Short mmCIF file of C-alpha atoms in Angstrom, two decimals:
data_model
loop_
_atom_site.label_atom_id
_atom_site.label_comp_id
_atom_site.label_asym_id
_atom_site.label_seq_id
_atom_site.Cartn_x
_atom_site.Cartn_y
_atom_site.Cartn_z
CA UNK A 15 -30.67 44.61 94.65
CA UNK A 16 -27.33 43.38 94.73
CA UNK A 17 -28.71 40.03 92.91
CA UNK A 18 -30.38 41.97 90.48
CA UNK A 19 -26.98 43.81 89.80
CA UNK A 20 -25.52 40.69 89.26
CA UNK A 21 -28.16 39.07 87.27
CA UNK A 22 -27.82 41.90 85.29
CA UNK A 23 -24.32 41.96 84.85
CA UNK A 24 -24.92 38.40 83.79
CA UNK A 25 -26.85 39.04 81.28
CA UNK A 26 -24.99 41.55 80.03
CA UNK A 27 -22.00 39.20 79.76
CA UNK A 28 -24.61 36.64 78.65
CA UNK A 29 -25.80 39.22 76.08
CA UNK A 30 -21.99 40.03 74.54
CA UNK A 31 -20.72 36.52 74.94
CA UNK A 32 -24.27 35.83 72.08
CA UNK A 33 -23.24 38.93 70.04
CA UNK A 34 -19.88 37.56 69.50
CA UNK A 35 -21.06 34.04 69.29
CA UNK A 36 -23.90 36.45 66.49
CA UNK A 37 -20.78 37.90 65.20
CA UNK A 38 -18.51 35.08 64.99
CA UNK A 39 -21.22 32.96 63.31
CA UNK A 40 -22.09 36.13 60.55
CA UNK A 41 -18.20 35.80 59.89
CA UNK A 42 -18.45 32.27 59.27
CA UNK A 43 -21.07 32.66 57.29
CA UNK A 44 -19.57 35.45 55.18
CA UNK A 45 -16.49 32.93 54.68
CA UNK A 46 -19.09 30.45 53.70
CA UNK A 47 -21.29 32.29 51.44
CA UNK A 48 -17.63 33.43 49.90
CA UNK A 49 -16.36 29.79 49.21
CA UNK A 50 -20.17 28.66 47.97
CA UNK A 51 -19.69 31.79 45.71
CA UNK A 52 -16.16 30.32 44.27
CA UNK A 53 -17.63 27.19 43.97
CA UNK A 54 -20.44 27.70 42.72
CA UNK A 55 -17.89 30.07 39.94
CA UNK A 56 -15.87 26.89 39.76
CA UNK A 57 -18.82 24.58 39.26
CA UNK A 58 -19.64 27.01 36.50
CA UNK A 59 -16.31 27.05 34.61
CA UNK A 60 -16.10 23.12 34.93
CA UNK A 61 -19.56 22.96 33.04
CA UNK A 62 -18.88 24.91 30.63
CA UNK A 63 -15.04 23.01 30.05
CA UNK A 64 -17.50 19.98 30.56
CA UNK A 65 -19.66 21.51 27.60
CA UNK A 66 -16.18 22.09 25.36
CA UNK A 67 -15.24 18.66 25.88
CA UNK A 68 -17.98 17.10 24.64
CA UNK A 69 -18.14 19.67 21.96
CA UNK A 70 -15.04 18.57 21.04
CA UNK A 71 -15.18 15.03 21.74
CA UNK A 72 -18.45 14.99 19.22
CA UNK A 73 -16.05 16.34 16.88
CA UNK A 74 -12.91 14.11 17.11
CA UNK A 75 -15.89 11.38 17.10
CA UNK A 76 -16.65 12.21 13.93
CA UNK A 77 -13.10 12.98 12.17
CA UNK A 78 -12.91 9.24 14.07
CA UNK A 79 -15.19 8.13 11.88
CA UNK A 80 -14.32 9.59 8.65
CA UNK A 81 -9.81 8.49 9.19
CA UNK A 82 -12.14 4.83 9.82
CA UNK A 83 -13.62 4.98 7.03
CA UNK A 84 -10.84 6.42 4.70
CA UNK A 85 -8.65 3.75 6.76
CA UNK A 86 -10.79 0.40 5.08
CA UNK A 87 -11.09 1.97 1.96
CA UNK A 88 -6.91 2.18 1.29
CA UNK A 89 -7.19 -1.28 3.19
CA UNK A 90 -9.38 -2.06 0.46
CA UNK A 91 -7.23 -0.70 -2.16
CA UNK A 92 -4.19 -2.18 -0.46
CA UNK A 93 -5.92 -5.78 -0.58
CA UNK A 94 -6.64 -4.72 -4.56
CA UNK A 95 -3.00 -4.05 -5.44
CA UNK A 96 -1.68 -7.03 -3.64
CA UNK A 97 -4.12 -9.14 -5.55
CA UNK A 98 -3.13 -7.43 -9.02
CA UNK A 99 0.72 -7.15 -7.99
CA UNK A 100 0.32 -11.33 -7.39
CA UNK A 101 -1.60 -11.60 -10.44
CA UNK A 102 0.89 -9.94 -12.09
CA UNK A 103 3.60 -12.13 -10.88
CA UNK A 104 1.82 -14.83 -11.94
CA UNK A 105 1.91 -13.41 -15.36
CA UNK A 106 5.41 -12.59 -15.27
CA UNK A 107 6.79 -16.56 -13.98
CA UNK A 108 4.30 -17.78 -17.05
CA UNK A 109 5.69 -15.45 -19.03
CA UNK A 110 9.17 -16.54 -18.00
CA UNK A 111 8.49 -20.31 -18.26
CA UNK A 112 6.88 -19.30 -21.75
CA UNK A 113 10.15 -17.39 -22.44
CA UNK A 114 12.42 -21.06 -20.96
CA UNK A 115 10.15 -22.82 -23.83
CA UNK A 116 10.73 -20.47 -26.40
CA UNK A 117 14.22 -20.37 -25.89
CA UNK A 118 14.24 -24.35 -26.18
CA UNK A 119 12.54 -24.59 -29.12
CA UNK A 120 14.62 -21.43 -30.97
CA UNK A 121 17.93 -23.93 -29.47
CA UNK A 122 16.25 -26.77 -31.30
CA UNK A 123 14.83 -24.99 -34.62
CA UNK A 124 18.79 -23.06 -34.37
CA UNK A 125 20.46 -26.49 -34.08
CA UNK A 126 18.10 -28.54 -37.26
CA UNK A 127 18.81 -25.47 -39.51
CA UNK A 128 22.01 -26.00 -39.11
CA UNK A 129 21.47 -29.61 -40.28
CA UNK A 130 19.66 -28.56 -42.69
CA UNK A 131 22.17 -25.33 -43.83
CA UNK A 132 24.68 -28.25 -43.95
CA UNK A 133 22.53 -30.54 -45.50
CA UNK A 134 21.73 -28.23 -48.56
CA UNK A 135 25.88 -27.25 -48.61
CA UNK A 136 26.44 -30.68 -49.29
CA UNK A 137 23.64 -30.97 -51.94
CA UNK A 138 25.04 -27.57 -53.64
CA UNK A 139 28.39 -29.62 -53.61
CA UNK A 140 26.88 -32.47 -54.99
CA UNK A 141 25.12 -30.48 -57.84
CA UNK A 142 27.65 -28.92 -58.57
CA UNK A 143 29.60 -31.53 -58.94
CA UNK A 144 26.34 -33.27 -60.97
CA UNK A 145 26.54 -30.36 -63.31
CA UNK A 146 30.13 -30.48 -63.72
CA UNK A 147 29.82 -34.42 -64.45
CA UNK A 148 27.01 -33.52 -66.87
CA UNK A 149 29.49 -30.78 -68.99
CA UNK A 150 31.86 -33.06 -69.14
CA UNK A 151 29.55 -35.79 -70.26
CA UNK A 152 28.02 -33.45 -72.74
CA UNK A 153 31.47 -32.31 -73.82
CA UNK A 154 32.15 -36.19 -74.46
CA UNK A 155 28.85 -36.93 -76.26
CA UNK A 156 29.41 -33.97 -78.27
CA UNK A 157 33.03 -35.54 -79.18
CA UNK A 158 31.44 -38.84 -79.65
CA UNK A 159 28.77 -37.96 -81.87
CA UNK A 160 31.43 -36.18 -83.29
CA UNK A 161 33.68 -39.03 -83.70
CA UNK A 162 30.42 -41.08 -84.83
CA UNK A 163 29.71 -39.03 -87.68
CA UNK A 164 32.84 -38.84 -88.62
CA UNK A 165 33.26 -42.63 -88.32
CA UNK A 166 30.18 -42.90 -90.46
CA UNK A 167 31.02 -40.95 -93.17
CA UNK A 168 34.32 -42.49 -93.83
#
């Protein structure tokens, strides 16, 4: 009897060293189920920030895509005025070596109408002194013709 006492005491030990073992592992479990529960809330949450991101990575994709585009067209039109603005420099140094030219040739036309401005003074000298020379000389044929008919009729 004894030995049954003791195998029952054994098992009755036995028996509350397993329900605390039972109760021990339901506590773990608890924790566990409670931590599965956050992460499975966490897993959650990062999906749906994982959902936002590529929302708004689509959409910073696409504004990508539009600065791009806007970006090689003012490239283009950079490229465009840089060709006119050396075009236009072109124009301007032909137009300055035109302007050199002119500038020569006014110097040159400036300096042989002076010749010539001198030239005719000294021709308007020269008829005037013609026409001077041609008074007098009518003056004198007038007196001589004068004289002649007078030295004809005596």
């Amino acid at each position: 009897m004894d030995a049954i006492k003791k195998k029952m005491q054994a098992m009755k030990v036995e028996k509350d060293n397993a329900c605390d073992r039972s109760d021990v592992c339901e506590e773990a479990m608890k924790a566990a189920k409670l931590r599965a529960s956050k992460a499975e809330d966490e897993v959650s949450e990062l999906a749906a920030k994982a959902r936002q991101l590529e929302t708004e990575l689509d959409l910073t994709t696409e504004k990508l895509g539009i600065v791009s585009l806007q970006l090689e067209e003012k490239e283009k039109s950079l490229l465009a005025a840089e060709a006119e603005m050396n075009a236009l420099n072109r124009r301007v140094s032909n137009l300055e070596e035109d302007l050199e030219k002119t500038e020569e040739k006014l110097v040159a036309a400036n300096s042989k109408l002076d010749k010539a401005g001198t030239a005719a003074d000294d021709s308007e000298r020269a008829k005037k002194v013609f026409e001077n020379k041609a008074v007098e000389d009518d003056k004198r044929i007038g007196g001589l013709e004068k004289e002649l008919k007078e030295a004809r009729e005596k």
